[in-house]
Coordinates of C-alpha atoms and ligand atoms in Angstrom, one line a residue:
X1 CA 67.7 -147.1 23.9
X2 CA 67.0 -149.6 26.7
X3 CA 63.6 -151.3 26.6
X4 CA 61.3 -149.3 28.9
X5 CA 60.3 -151.2 32.0
X6 CA 58.0 -149.5 34.5
X7 CA 56.3 -150.8 37.6
X8 CA 53.2 -150.1 39.6
X9 CA 54.1 -151.1 43.1
X10 CA 51.1 -150.8 45.4
X11 CA 51.1 -152.0 49.0
X12 CA 48.0 -154.2 49.8
X13 CA 47.1 -152.1 52.8
X14 CA 43.5 -151.1 51.8
X15 CA 41.3 -150.4 48.8
X16 CA 43.1 -149.0 45.8
X17 CA 41.7 -145.5 45.4
X18 CA 41.6 -143.3 42.3
X19 CA 45.0 -141.8 43.0
X20 CA 46.5 -145.2 42.9
X21 CA 44.8 -146.1 39.7
X22 CA 46.0 -142.9 38.1
X23 CA 49.6 -143.9 39.0
X24 CA 49.1 -147.3 37.4
X25 CA 47.5 -145.7 34.4
X26 CA 50.3 -143.2 33.8
X27 CA 52.9 -145.9 34.1
X28 CA 50.9 -148.1 31.7
X29 CA 50.5 -145.3 29.1
X30 CA 54.2 -144.5 29.2
X31 CA 55.1 -148.2 28.9
X32 CA 52.8 -148.8 26.0
X33 CA 53.8 -145.6 24.2
X34 CA 57.4 -146.7 24.3
X35 CA 56.7 -150.3 23.5
X36 CA 57.9 -151.3 26.9
X37 CA 56.7 -153.4 29.8
X38 CA 54.3 -152.6 32.6
X39 CA 55.0 -154.6 35.7
X40 CA 52.7 -155.1 38.7
X41 CA 54.7 -155.6 41.9
X42 CA 52.9 -156.2 45.2
X43 CA 54.8 -154.5 48.1
X44 CA 53.6 -156.5 51.0
X45 CA 56.6 -156.5 53.3
X46 CA 54.8 -154.6 56.1
X47 CA 52.7 -157.5 57.4
X48 CA 51.2 -155.4 60.1
X49 CA 49.4 -153.3 57.6
X50 CA 48.4 -156.2 55.3
X51 CA 44.7 -156.2 54.4
X52 CA 43.1 -159.4 53.3
X53 CA 41.6 -159.1 49.8
X54 CA 43.5 -155.9 48.9
X55 CA 45.7 -157.6 46.3
X56 CA 42.9 -159.3 44.6
X57 CA 41.1 -156.0 44.5
X58 CA 44.0 -154.2 42.9
X59 CA 44.2 -156.9 40.2
X60 CA 40.4 -156.7 39.5
X61 CA 40.4 -152.9 39.3
X62 CA 43.3 -152.9 36.8
X63 CA 41.5 -155.5 34.8
X64 CA 38.3 -153.4 34.8
X65 CA 40.2 -150.4 33.6
X66 CA 41.8 -152.4 30.7
X67 CA 45.3 -152.2 32.2
X68 CA 46.9 -155.5 31.7
X69 CA 50.3 -156.1 33.3
X70 CA 53.1 -157.7 31.2
X71 CA 54.5 -159.2 34.4
X72 CA 53.0 -159.6 37.8
X73 CA 51.8 -162.1 40.4
X74 CA 49.4 -163.5 37.8
X75 CA 51.6 -163.1 34.8
X76 CA 54.9 -164.6 35.9
X77 CA 57.9 -163.4 33.9
X78 CA 61.6 -163.6 34.0
X79 CA 62.0 -161.4 37.1
X80 CA 59.6 -162.9 39.5
X81 CA 58.3 -163.5 42.0
X82 CA 56.3 -160.3 41.9
X83 CA 55.1 -160.3 45.5
X84 CA 57.8 -159.0 47.9
X85 CA 56.9 -161.4 50.7
X86 CA 57.9 -164.2 48.3
X87 CA 61.3 -162.5 47.8
X88 CA 62.0 -162.1 51.5
X89 CA 65.2 -164.1 51.6
X90 CA 67.1 -162.1 49.0
X91 CA 67.0 -158.7 50.7
X92 CA 69.1 -159.7 53.7
X93 CA 72.0 -160.5 51.5
X94 CA 71.8 -157.0 50.0
X95 CA 71.6 -155.3 53.4
X96 CA 74.6 -157.2 54.6
X97 CA 76.5 -156.3 51.4
X98 CA 76.0 -152.7 52.3
X99 CA 77.3 -153.3 55.8
X100 CA 80.4 -154.9 54.2
X101 CA 80.8 -151.8 52.0
X102 CA 80.6 -149.5 55.0
X103 CA 77.3 -147.9 53.9
X104 CA 75.2 -149.6 56.5
X105 CA 75.6 -150.8 60.1
X106 CA 74.0 -153.1 62.6
X107 CA 72.0 -151.3 65.3
X108 CA 71.2 -153.1 68.6
X109 CA 69.3 -150.3 70.3
X110 CA 66.2 -151.5 72.2
X111 CA 62.9 -149.8 71.7
X112 CA 63.5 -148.1 75.1
X113 CA 66.8 -146.7 74.0
X114 CA 65.3 -145.4 70.8
X115 CA 62.5 -143.8 72.9
X116 CA 65.0 -142.1 75.2
X117 CA 66.9 -140.7 72.2
X118 CA 63.6 -139.2 71.0
X119 CA 62.9 -137.7 74.4
X120 CA 66.5 -136.3 74.6
X121 CA 66.2 -134.7 71.2
X122 CA 62.9 -133.3 72.1
X123 CA 64.1 -131.8 75.4
X124 CA 67.0 -130.2 73.5
X125 CA 64.5 -128.7 71.1
X126 CA 65.8 -130.8 68.2
X127 CA 62.7 -133.0 67.6
X128 CA 63.3 -132.5 63.8
X129 CA 66.4 -134.7 64.2
X130 CA 66.3 -138.5 64.3
X131 CA 68.7 -141.4 64.4
X132 CA 71.4 -140.0 62.1
X133 CA 75.0 -138.8 61.7
X134 CA 74.9 -136.4 64.7
X135 CA 73.8 -139.1 67.2
X136 CA 74.8 -142.4 65.7
X137 CA 78.0 -142.7 67.6
X138 CA 76.2 -142.3 70.9
X139 CA 73.9 -145.2 70.2
X140 CA 74.4 -149.0 70.4
X141 CA 75.5 -150.1 67.0
X142 CA 78.4 -151.6 65.0
X143 CA 79.8 -148.1 64.5
X144 CA 80.1 -147.2 68.1
X145 CA 80.8 -150.6 69.6
X146 CA 84.2 -152.4 69.5
X147 CA 84.1 -155.0 66.7
X148 CA 84.3 -157.9 69.1
X149 CA 81.2 -156.8 70.9
X150 CA 79.3 -156.4 67.7
X151 CA 80.3 -159.9 66.8
X152 CA 79.3 -161.3 70.1
X153 CA 75.9 -159.6 69.9
X154 CA 75.4 -161.0 66.4
X155 CA 76.4 -164.4 67.5
X156 CA 73.7 -164.6 70.2
X157 CA 71.3 -163.1 67.7
X158 CA 70.7 -160.1 69.9
X159 CA 67.7 -158.3 68.2
X160 CA 69.0 -155.8 65.7
X161 CA 68.2 -153.9 62.6
X162 CA 70.4 -152.8 59.7
X163 CA 70.5 -149.0 59.1
X164 CA 71.8 -147.1 56.2
X165 CA 74.8 -144.8 57.0
X166 CA 74.0 -141.5 55.4
X167 CA 77.1 -139.4 54.8
X168 CA 76.5 -135.8 56.0
X169 CA 77.1 -132.6 54.1
X170 CA 76.3 -134.0 50.7
X171 CA 73.7 -132.4 48.3
X172 CA 71.8 -135.1 46.5
X173 CA 70.8 -133.8 43.1
X174 CA 68.4 -135.5 40.7
X175 CA 66.1 -134.7 37.9
X176 CA 62.4 -135.3 38.2
X177 CA 60.8 -135.6 34.8
X178 CA 57.9 -133.5 35.9
X179 CA 59.4 -131.2 38.5
X180 CA 62.8 -130.6 37.0
X181 CA 66.0 -130.3 39.0
X182 CA 65.6 -131.3 42.6
X183 CA 68.1 -131.3 45.5
X184 CA 68.2 -132.4 49.1
X185 CA 70.8 -132.0 51.8
X186 CA 71.8 -135.3 53.4
X187 CA 72.0 -133.6 56.8
X188 CA 68.2 -133.8 56.8
X189 CA 68.0 -137.5 56.2
X190 CA 68.1 -139.9 59.0
X191 CA 69.7 -143.4 59.0
X192 CA 66.7 -145.3 57.9
X193 CA 66.2 -148.9 58.8
X194 CA 66.8 -151.1 55.8
X195 CA 66.3 -154.5 57.4
X196 CA 64.0 -155.0 60.4
X197 CA 64.6 -157.2 63.4
X198 CA 62.4 -159.9 62.0
X199 CA 64.6 -160.1 58.9
X200 CA 62.0 -158.3 56.7
X201 CA 63.2 -155.5 54.5
X202 CA 61.7 -152.0 54.8
X203 CA 60.2 -150.4 51.9
X204 CA 63.4 -148.4 51.1
X205 CA 65.6 -151.5 50.7
X206 CA 63.0 -153.7 49.0
X207 CA 62.0 -151.0 46.5
X208 CA 65.6 -150.3 45.3
X209 CA 66.7 -153.9 45.2
X210 CA 63.6 -154.9 43.2
X211 CA 63.8 -152.0 40.9
X212 CA 67.4 -153.0 40.2
X213 CA 66.7 -156.7 39.8
X214 CA 63.6 -156.2 37.7
X215 CA 65.6 -153.8 35.4
X216 CA 63.2 -150.9 36.0
X217 CA 64.1 -148.0 33.8
X218 CA 61.6 -145.4 35.1
X219 CA 60.2 -145.0 38.6
X220 CA 56.9 -143.0 38.4
X221 CA 54.9 -142.7 41.6
X222 CA 52.9 -140.4 43.8
X223 CA 54.2 -137.1 45.2
X224 CA 54.2 -138.6 48.7
X225 CA 57.3 -140.5 47.8
X226 CA 59.3 -137.5 46.8
X227 CA 61.1 -137.2 50.2
X228 CA 62.2 -140.8 49.9
X229 CA 63.8 -140.3 46.5
X230 CA 67.2 -139.1 47.9
X231 CA 67.4 -142.1 50.1
X232 CA 66.8 -144.4 47.1
X233 CA 69.3 -142.5 45.0
X234 CA 71.9 -143.0 47.8
X235 CA 71.1 -146.7 47.9
X236 CA 71.6 -146.9 44.1
X237 CA 75.0 -145.2 44.6
X238 CA 76.1 -147.2 47.7
X239 CA 75.3 -150.5 46.0
X240 CA 77.4 -149.4 43.0
X241 CA 74.5 -149.5 40.6
X242 CA 74.4 -145.8 39.7
X243 CA 74.8 -146.3 36.0
X244 CA 71.7 -148.4 36.1
X245 CA 69.6 -146.0 38.1
X246 CA 66.1 -145.3 36.7
X247 CA 64.7 -141.9 35.8
X248 CA 62.3 -140.4 38.3
X249 CA 58.9 -138.7 38.2
X250 CA 56.5 -137.9 41.1
X251 CA 52.9 -137.4 40.2
X252 CA 50.9 -134.5 41.7
X253 CA 48.2 -135.2 44.4
X254 CA 44.6 -135.6 43.5
X255 CA 42.9 -132.9 45.6
X256 CA 39.5 -132.5 47.3
X257 CA 36.9 -130.8 45.1
X258 CA 37.5 -127.5 46.8
X259 CA 41.3 -127.8 46.3
X260 CA 41.8 -127.9 50.0
X261 CA 44.2 -130.8 50.6
X262 CA 44.5 -134.4 49.3
X263 CA 41.4 -136.3 48.5
X264 CA 41.2 -139.0 51.0
X265 CA 39.1 -142.2 51.3
X266 CA 37.2 -140.5 54.1
X267 CA 36.3 -137.5 51.9
X268 CA 34.5 -139.9 49.6
X269 CA 32.1 -140.8 52.4
X270 CA 31.8 -137.3 53.7
X271 CA 31.0 -135.7 50.4
X272 CA 29.1 -138.7 48.9
X273 CA 31.5 -139.1 46.0
X274 CA 33.2 -142.3 44.9
X275 CA 36.9 -142.6 45.4
X276 CA 37.2 -146.3 44.6
X277 CA 37.1 -147.8 41.1
X278 CA 35.0 -150.7 42.3
X279 CA 33.1 -151.6 45.4
X280 CA 35.3 -151.9 48.4
X281 CA 34.5 -153.2 51.8
X282 CA 36.5 -151.3 54.4
X283 CA 37.9 -152.4 57.8
X284 CA 34.7 -151.3 59.5
X285 CA 32.7 -153.7 57.3
X286 CA 31.0 -150.9 55.3
X287 CA 30.7 -151.4 51.6
X288 CA 31.6 -148.4 49.6
X289 CA 30.4 -148.1 46.1
X290 CA 32.9 -147.6 43.3
X291 CA 32.6 -145.9 40.0
X292 CA 31.7 -149.2 38.4
X293 CA 28.7 -149.8 40.6
X294 CA 27.6 -146.2 40.2
X295 CA 27.3 -146.7 36.5
X296 CA 30.6 -145.6 35.0
X297 CA 32.1 -147.1 31.8
X298 CA 35.7 -148.0 32.4
X299 CA 36.6 -146.0 29.2
X300 CA 35.1 -142.9 30.9
X301 CA 36.8 -143.6 34.2
X302 CA 40.3 -143.8 32.7
X303 CA 39.7 -140.9 30.4
X304 CA 38.7 -138.8 33.4
X305 CA 41.7 -140.0 35.4
X306 CA 44.2 -139.4 32.6
X307 CA 43.0 -135.8 32.4
X308 CA 43.4 -135.3 36.2
X309 CA 46.9 -133.9 35.9
X310 CA 47.6 -134.2 32.2
X311 CA 46.5 -132.9 28.9
X312 CA 47.8 -133.1 25.4
X313 CA 48.2 -129.3 25.0
X314 CA 45.0 -129.0 22.9
X315 CA 41.3 -128.5 23.9
X316 CA 40.7 -132.2 23.3
X317 CA 39.2 -134.0 26.3
X318 CA 37.8 -137.3 25.1
X319 CA 40.5 -139.9 24.5
X320 CA 40.3 -143.6 24.1
X321 CA 42.9 -145.8 25.8
X322 CA 44.8 -146.1 22.4
X323 CA 44.7 -142.4 21.8
X324 CA 46.0 -141.8 25.3
X325 CA 48.9 -144.2 24.6
X326 CA 49.7 -142.3 21.5
X327 CA 49.5 -138.9 23.0
X328 CA 50.8 -139.4 26.6
X329 CA 54.0 -137.8 27.8
X330 CA 55.3 -137.5 31.3
X331 CA 56.6 -134.0 30.7
X332 CA 53.0 -132.8 30.2
X333 CA 51.9 -134.1 33.6
X334 CA 51.4 -131.0 35.8
X335 CA 53.5 -130.6 38.9
X336 CA 50.6 -129.0 40.9
X337 CA 47.7 -130.9 42.4
X338 CA 44.5 -131.6 40.4
X339 CA 41.1 -131.1 41.9
X340 CA 38.7 -134.0 41.6
X341 CA 35.4 -132.8 40.2
X342 CA 32.7 -135.5 40.3
X343 CA 30.4 -133.5 38.0
X344 CA 33.1 -133.5 35.4
X345 CA 33.6 -137.2 35.9
X346 CA 29.9 -137.7 35.1
X347 CA 30.3 -135.5 32.0
X348 CA 33.0 -137.8 30.7
X349 CA 30.8 -140.8 31.3
X350 CA 27.9 -139.1 29.5
X351 CA 30.2 -138.5 26.5
X352 CA 31.4 -142.1 26.5
X353 CA 27.9 -143.4 26.8
X354 CA 26.9 -141.4 23.7
X355 CA 30.1 -142.5 21.9
X356 CA 30.4 -146.2 22.7
X357 CA 27.0 -147.7 23.4
X358 CA 26.7 -149.0 19.8
X359 CA 30.0 -150.9 20.1
X360 CA 29.0 -154.0 22.1
X361 CA 28.6 -152.0 25.3
X362 CA 24.8 -152.6 25.1
X363 CA 25.3 -155.9 27.0
X364 CA 26.2 -153.9 30.1
X365 CA 22.8 -152.3 29.9
X366 CA 21.2 -155.7 29.4
X367 CA 22.8 -156.9 32.7
X368 CA 21.6 -153.8 34.5
X369 CA 18.0 -154.4 33.3
X370 CA 18.1 -158.1 34.1
X371 CA 19.5 -157.5 37.5
X372 CA 16.5 -155.2 38.2
X373 CA 14.2 -158.0 37.2
X374 CA 13.4 -156.9 33.6
X375 CA 13.9 -159.9 31.3
X376 CA 15.3 -158.9 27.9
X377 CA 14.5 -161.5 25.3
X378 CA 14.9 -159.3 22.2
X379 CA 18.4 -157.9 22.0
X380 CA 17.7 -156.0 18.8
X381 CA 14.9 -154.2 20.5
X382 CA 17.1 -153.3 23.4
X383 CA 19.8 -152.0 21.0
X384 CA 17.2 -149.8 19.3
X385 CA 16.0 -148.4 22.7
X386 CA 19.6 -147.7 23.8
X387 CA 20.1 -145.6 20.7
X388 CA 16.9 -143.7 21.5
X389 CA 17.7 -143.0 25.2
X390 CA 21.5 -142.9 25.4
X391 CA 21.7 -139.1 25.1
X392 CA 19.6 -138.9 28.3
X393 CA 21.9 -141.1 30.4
X394 CA 24.8 -139.8 32.4
X395 CA 25.3 -143.0 34.4
X396 CA 24.7 -146.5 33.1
X397 CA 22.2 -147.0 35.8
X398 CA 20.1 -144.2 34.2
X399 CA 19.3 -146.7 31.5
X400 CA 17.0 -148.5 33.9
X401 CA 14.7 -145.5 34.4
X402 CA 15.0 -144.4 30.8
X403 CA 14.2 -147.8 29.3
X404 CA 12.2 -149.9 31.6
X405 CA 8.8 -148.6 30.4
X406 CA 9.6 -150.1 27.0
X407 CA 9.5 -153.5 28.5
X408 CA 7.0 -153.1 31.3
X409 CA 3.8 -150.9 31.3
X410 CA 4.3 -148.1 33.8
X411 CA 3.0 -148.9 37.3
X412 CA 1.7 -145.4 37.9
X413 CA 0.5 -142.9 35.4
X414 CA 0.9 -139.2 36.2
X415 CA -2.7 -138.3 35.4
X416 CA -2.4 -135.3 37.7
X417 CA -0.4 -133.6 35.1
X418 CA -3.1 -134.1 32.5
X419 CA -6.3 -133.8 34.5
X420 CA -6.5 -130.0 34.8
X421 CA -6.6 -129.5 31.1
X422 CA -8.5 -132.6 30.2
X423 CA -11.8 -132.3 28.3
X424 CA -14.1 -134.2 26.1
X425 CA -12.5 -132.8 23.0
X426 CA -9.2 -134.4 24.0
X427 CA -10.9 -137.6 24.9
X428 CA -12.5 -137.8 21.5
X429 CA -9.1 -137.1 19.9
X430 CA -7.7 -140.2 21.6
X431 CA -10.7 -142.3 20.8
X432 CA -10.2 -141.4 17.1
X433 CA -6.4 -142.0 17.4
X434 CA -7.0 -145.5 18.6
X435 CA -9.4 -146.2 15.7
X436 CA -6.9 -144.8 13.2
X437 CA -3.9 -146.5 14.7
X438 CA -5.7 -149.8 14.6
X439 CA -5.9 -149.4 10.8
X440 CA -2.2 -148.7 10.3
X441 CA -0.3 -151.5 8.6
X442 CA 3.2 -150.0 8.5
X443 CA 3.7 -149.3 12.2
X444 CA 6.5 -146.7 12.0
X445 CA 7.5 -143.3 13.3
X446 CA 6.5 -141.1 10.4
X447 CA 3.2 -142.7 9.7
X448 CA 2.3 -142.5 13.4
X449 CA 3.2 -138.9 13.6
X450 CA 1.3 -138.1 10.4
X451 CA -1.9 -139.8 11.5
X452 CA -1.6 -138.1 14.9
X453 CA -1.3 -134.6 13.3
X454 CA -4.1 -135.2 10.8
X455 CA -6.5 -136.3 13.5
X456 CA -5.6 -133.3 15.6
X457 CA -6.2 -130.9 12.7
X458 CA -9.5 -132.6 12.0
X459 CA -10.5 -132.3 15.6
X460 CA -9.4 -128.7 15.7
X461 CA -6.9 -129.4 18.4
X462 CA -3.3 -128.2 18.5
X463 CA -1.2 -131.4 18.4
X464 CA 1.1 -129.8 21.0
X465 CA -1.8 -130.0 23.4
X466 CA -2.2 -133.8 23.1
X467 CA 1.4 -134.7 22.8
X468 CA 2.0 -134.5 26.6
X469 CA -1.0 -136.7 27.5
X470 CA 0.1 -139.1 24.9
X471 CA 3.6 -139.3 26.3
X472 CA 2.3 -139.7 29.9
X473 CA 0.0 -142.6 28.8
X474 CA 2.9 -144.4 27.2
X475 CA 5.7 -143.6 29.7
X476 CA 3.8 -142.9 32.9
X477 CA 5.5 -139.5 33.3
X478 CA 7.0 -136.5 31.6
X479 CA 10.3 -137.9 30.2
X480 CA 11.8 -140.1 27.6
X481 CA 12.8 -139.8 23.9
X482 CA 10.5 -138.7 21.1
X483 CA 7.0 -139.9 21.7
X484 CA 6.5 -141.4 18.2
X485 CA 9.8 -143.2 18.6
X486 CA 8.5 -144.7 21.8
X487 CA 5.2 -145.7 20.1
X488 CA 7.0 -147.3 17.2
X489 CA 9.2 -149.4 19.5
X490 CA 6.2 -150.4 21.7
X491 CA 4.3 -151.7 18.7
X492 CA 0.7 -151.3 17.8
X493 CA -1.0 -153.5 20.4
X494 CA 1.0 -152.2 23.4
X495 CA 0.6 -148.5 22.3
X496 CA -3.2 -148.9 21.9
X497 CA -3.4 -150.7 25.2
X498 CA -1.6 -148.0 27.0
X499 CA -3.8 -145.2 25.4
X500 CA -6.9 -147.2 26.5
X501 CA -5.7 -147.6 30.0
X502 CA -4.9 -143.9 30.2
X503 CA -8.4 -143.0 29.0
X504 CA -9.9 -145.2 31.6
X505 CA -8.0 -143.6 34.4
X506 CA -8.7 -140.0 33.1
X507 CA -12.4 -140.5 32.5
X508 CA -13.0 -142.3 35.8
X509 CA -11.6 -139.3 37.6
X510 CA -13.4 -136.6 35.8
Ligands
LIG1 N1 54.7 -149.5 47.9 C1 54.6 -148.1 47.6 C2 53.2 -147.7 47.7 O1 52.4 -148.3 48.3 C3 55.2 -147.8 46.3 C4 56.0 -146.6 46.2 C5 56.9 -146.6 44.9 O2 56.3 -146.7 43.8 O3 58.1 -146.5 45.1 O4 52.7 -146.7 47.1

């Protein structure tokens, strides 16, 4: 079997959104599973749609996801350059080769002539038709003009394009690895432009030439490219490369949460859900937060994406990148669209936080804390805290709320939740607790709990009635992990200090 070579071929026309990342991911998983190569190719031939920074963004997003290309603009290989604008000169030769072979022709029609063709077809009720076999001989091109005239026009470099000559009455059949047998009638395909007047190739020409030259074995891309597949197949055939043609698969759309149409970048803003992997500044200058900034682990993000349109046939939902590589198969990708569910995305993140926080991921939390102005000088303490609170964190940013009281005494204490049931008996309990805690030498969870319960029993108080005030004194509010876990991490001095402060507040109010 030939070495598998797949490509992810985005156009740098805007922020790469989650659908694009999923296309990259599925290509990557397939390549790695078959010990093949994953190639990043930047398709930037349409200069009018070029967006500054978009290529860099694509590269950074893939890196964040752990998707490392074998070849690409930053990993030069044997088949480069990997940016189409740098390959510009080679496409013309291929377009002309097709003209020589009779599968393409020069077209000299002016924009006005093209416009009047459109008007004419519209007035005849044929607006579904375009420049194609039924009208091409009425237009100004090398098929309709005498050879000498064509030559003369080429000689004076009269503005022209090269169009593919699609033969009518042919059924193009091909197999899509997800959708099965597909067919399309060539009568419905227009004579697409291959080479533009400025000498730049169109997508159709560049994609086929590059897939051929880069020895691509499988073309996997989004469903929106399905209608282009017959044109590409014809090009492979017209060039005489049919025995080298790649296999095809078109991934389903990622749908809005309600299943009503494709999830667009605008839906993200409208519904307040992220659609970009990382922060992206759009054309209007608005910065849109991505999954990364919202507190997603890349492991969770790619796990969620992989399952948006694929499963391994079991109930398993949590997969590491390596497991995905081992289990992935194109045939198990669904043909129908997958609804994006942000709550489910958060569930994946929660699972990954619980699973992976011990494995060096704690440093991410350290950054989050330090960015918020909380200096961490004891990494071991932070790791202990992460273990205590991770079950309560859905997003990485939740660690800030769940852990900052360990490092900084709470600014406000929710005394209002204690006050209504506060009494002298409880006050005495805490006075006694401070006294006993001061005498403890081994400051650890079990001893703290034991002492707490003994004093409660001796004071004829239910320990349940003083646990909440204790928690609020330490944390500031009603949340956090086990209260004796908190006290054991805070240490003797800090715990006692917080109880004393709590008592001052409560007794001053009553
Ligand atoms: N440049 C196309 C895009 O932006 C690639 C389509 C393909 O993979 O053939 O999605």
